[in-house]
XYZ file of N, CA and C in Angstrom:
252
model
N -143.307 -44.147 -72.489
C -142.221 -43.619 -73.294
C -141.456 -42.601 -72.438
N -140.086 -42.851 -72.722
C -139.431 -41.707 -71.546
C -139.141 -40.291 -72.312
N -138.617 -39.638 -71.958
C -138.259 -38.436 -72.261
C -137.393 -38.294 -73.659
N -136.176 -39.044 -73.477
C -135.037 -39.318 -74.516
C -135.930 -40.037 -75.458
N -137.256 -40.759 -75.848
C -137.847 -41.273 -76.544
C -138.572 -40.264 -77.360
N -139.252 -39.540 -76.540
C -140.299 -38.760 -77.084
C -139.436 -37.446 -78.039
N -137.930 -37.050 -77.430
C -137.445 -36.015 -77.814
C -136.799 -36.547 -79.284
N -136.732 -37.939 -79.633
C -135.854 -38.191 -80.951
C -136.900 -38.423 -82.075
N -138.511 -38.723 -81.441
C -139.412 -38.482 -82.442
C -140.154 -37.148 -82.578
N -139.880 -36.405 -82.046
C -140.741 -34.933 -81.904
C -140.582 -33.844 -83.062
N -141.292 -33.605 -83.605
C -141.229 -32.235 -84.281
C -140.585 -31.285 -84.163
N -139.575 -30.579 -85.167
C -138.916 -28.904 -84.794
C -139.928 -28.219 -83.813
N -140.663 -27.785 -84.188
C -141.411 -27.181 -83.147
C -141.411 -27.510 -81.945
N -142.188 -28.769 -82.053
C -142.358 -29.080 -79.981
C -140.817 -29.254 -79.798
N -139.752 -29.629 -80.265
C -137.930 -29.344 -80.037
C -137.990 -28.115 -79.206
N -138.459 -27.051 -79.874
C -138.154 -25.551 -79.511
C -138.707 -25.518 -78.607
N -140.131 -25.475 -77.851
C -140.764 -25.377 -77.398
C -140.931 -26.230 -75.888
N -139.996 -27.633 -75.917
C -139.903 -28.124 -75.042
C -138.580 -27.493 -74.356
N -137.348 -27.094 -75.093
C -136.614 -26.503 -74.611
C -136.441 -25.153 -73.708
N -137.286 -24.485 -74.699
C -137.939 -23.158 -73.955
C -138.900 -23.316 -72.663
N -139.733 -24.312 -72.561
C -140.317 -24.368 -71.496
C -139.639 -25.412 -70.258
N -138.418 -25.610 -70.467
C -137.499 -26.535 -69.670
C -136.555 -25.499 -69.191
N -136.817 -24.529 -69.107
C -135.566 -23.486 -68.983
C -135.339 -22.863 -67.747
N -136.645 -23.302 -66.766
C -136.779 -23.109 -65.511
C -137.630 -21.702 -65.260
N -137.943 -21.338 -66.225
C -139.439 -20.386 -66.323
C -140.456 -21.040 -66.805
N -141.313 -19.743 -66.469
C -142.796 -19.885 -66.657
C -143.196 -18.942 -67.814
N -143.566 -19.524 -68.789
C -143.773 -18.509 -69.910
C -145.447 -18.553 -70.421
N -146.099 -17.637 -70.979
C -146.905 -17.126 -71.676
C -146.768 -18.037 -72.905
N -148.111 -17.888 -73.463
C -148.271 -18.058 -75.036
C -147.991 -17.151 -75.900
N -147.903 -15.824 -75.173
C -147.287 -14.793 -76.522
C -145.837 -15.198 -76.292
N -144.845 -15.506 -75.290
C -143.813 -15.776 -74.923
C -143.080 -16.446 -75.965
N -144.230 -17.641 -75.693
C -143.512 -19.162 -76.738
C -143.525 -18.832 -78.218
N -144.661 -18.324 -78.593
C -144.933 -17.932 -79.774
C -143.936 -17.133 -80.559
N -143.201 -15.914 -79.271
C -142.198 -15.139 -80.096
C -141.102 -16.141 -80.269
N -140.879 -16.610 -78.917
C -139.323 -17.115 -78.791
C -139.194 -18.216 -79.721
N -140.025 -19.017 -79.820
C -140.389 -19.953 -80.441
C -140.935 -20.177 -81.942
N -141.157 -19.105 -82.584
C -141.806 -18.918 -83.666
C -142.650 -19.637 -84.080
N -144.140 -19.892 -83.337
C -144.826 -21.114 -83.367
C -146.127 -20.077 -83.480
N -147.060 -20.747 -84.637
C -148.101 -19.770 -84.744
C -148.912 -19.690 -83.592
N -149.216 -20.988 -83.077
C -150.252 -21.522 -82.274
C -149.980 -22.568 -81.192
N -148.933 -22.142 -80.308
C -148.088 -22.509 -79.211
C -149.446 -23.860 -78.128
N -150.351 -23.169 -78.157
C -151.424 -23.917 -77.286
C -151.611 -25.507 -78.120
N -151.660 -25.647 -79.553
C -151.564 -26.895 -80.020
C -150.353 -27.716 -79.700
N -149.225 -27.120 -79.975
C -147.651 -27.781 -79.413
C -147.803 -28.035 -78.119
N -148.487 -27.602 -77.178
C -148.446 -27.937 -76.007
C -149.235 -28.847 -76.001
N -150.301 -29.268 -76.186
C -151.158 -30.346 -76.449
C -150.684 -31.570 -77.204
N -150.009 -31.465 -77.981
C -149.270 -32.397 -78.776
C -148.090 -32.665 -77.173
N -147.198 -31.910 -77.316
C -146.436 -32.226 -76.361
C -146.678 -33.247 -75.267
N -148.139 -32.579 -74.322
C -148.532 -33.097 -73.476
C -149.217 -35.257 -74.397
N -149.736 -34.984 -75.071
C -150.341 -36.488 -75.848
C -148.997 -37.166 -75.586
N -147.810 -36.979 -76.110
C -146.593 -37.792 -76.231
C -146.145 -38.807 -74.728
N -146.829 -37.603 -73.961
C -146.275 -38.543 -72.665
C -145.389 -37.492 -71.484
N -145.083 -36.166 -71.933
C -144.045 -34.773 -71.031
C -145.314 -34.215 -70.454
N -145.070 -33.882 -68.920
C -145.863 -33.428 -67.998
C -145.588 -31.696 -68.702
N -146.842 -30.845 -68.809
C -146.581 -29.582 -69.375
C -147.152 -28.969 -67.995
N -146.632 -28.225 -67.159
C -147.369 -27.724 -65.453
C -148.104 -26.248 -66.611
N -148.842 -25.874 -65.759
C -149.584 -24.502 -66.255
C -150.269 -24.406 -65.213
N -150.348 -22.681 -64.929
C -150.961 -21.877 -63.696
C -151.841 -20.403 -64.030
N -152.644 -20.526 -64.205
C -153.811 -19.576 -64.410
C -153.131 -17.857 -63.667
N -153.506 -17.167 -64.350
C -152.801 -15.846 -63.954
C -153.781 -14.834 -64.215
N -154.288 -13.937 -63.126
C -155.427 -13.417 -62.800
C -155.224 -12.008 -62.385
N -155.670 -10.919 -63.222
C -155.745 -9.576 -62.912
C -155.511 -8.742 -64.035
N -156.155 -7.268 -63.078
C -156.725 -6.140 -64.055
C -157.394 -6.558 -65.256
N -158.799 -7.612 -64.455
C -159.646 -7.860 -65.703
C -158.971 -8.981 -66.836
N -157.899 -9.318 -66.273
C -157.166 -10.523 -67.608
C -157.014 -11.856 -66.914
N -157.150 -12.916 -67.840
C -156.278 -14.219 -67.093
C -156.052 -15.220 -68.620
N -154.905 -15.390 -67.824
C -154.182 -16.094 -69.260
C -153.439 -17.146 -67.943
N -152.700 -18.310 -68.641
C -151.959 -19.205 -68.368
C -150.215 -19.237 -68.646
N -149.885 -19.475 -67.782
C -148.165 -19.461 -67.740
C -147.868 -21.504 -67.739
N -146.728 -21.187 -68.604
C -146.518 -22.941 -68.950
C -145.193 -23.461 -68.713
N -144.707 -24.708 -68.240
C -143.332 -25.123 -67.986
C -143.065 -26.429 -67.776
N -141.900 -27.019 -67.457
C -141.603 -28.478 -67.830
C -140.801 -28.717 -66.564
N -140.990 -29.184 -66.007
C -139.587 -29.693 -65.337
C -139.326 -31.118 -65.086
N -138.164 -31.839 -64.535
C -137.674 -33.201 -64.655
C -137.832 -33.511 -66.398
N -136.956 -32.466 -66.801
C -136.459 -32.243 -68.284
C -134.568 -32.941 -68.271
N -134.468 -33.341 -69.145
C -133.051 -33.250 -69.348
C -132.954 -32.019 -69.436
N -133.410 -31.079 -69.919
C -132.987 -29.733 -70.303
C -133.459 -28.714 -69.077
N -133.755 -29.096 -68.430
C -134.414 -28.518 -67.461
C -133.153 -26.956 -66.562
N -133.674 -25.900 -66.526
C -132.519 -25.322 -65.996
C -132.078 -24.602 -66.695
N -131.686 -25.225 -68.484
C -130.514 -24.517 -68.706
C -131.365 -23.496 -69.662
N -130.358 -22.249 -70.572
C -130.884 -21.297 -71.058
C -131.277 -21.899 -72.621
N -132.618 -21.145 -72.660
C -133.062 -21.260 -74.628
C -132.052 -21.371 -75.258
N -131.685 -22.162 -75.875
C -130.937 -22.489 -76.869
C -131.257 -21.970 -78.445
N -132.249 -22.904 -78.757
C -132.928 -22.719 -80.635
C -133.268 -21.697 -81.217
């Protein structure tokens, strides 16, 4: 399934969420969650990822913390600014 496929059956949510992470950053789960108003951003990404959209994520390490940063690219949307 290509991209333009997956985006005309997708949920408001993963909508927002694919956009936001096509934006040419690397965002957090508190990130998506605000920008995005998504309770539980880590399921949308999982869903996302099932559909068939490569979701990249990079482990982020220090002062005792590590959390994951998330993003999309070879998006149609890829690049441009949050929209939703």
């Amino acid at each position: 399934m290509n991209m333009q496929d997956v985006l005309k059956k997708a949920a408001q949510k993963q909508l927002r969420a694919i956009t936001l992470l096509s934006d040419g950053g690397k965002h957090t789960v508190m990130e998506i969650a605000f920008a995005c108003r998504i309770g539980d951003p880590r399921s949308v990404i999982r869903n996302i990822r099932e559909s068939g959209i490569e979701v990249k994520d990079e482990w982020v390490e220090g002062d005792g913390t590590r959390f994951k940063r998330y993003w999309i690219e070879n998006s149609p949307y890829y690049g441009r600014k949050y929209l939703l």
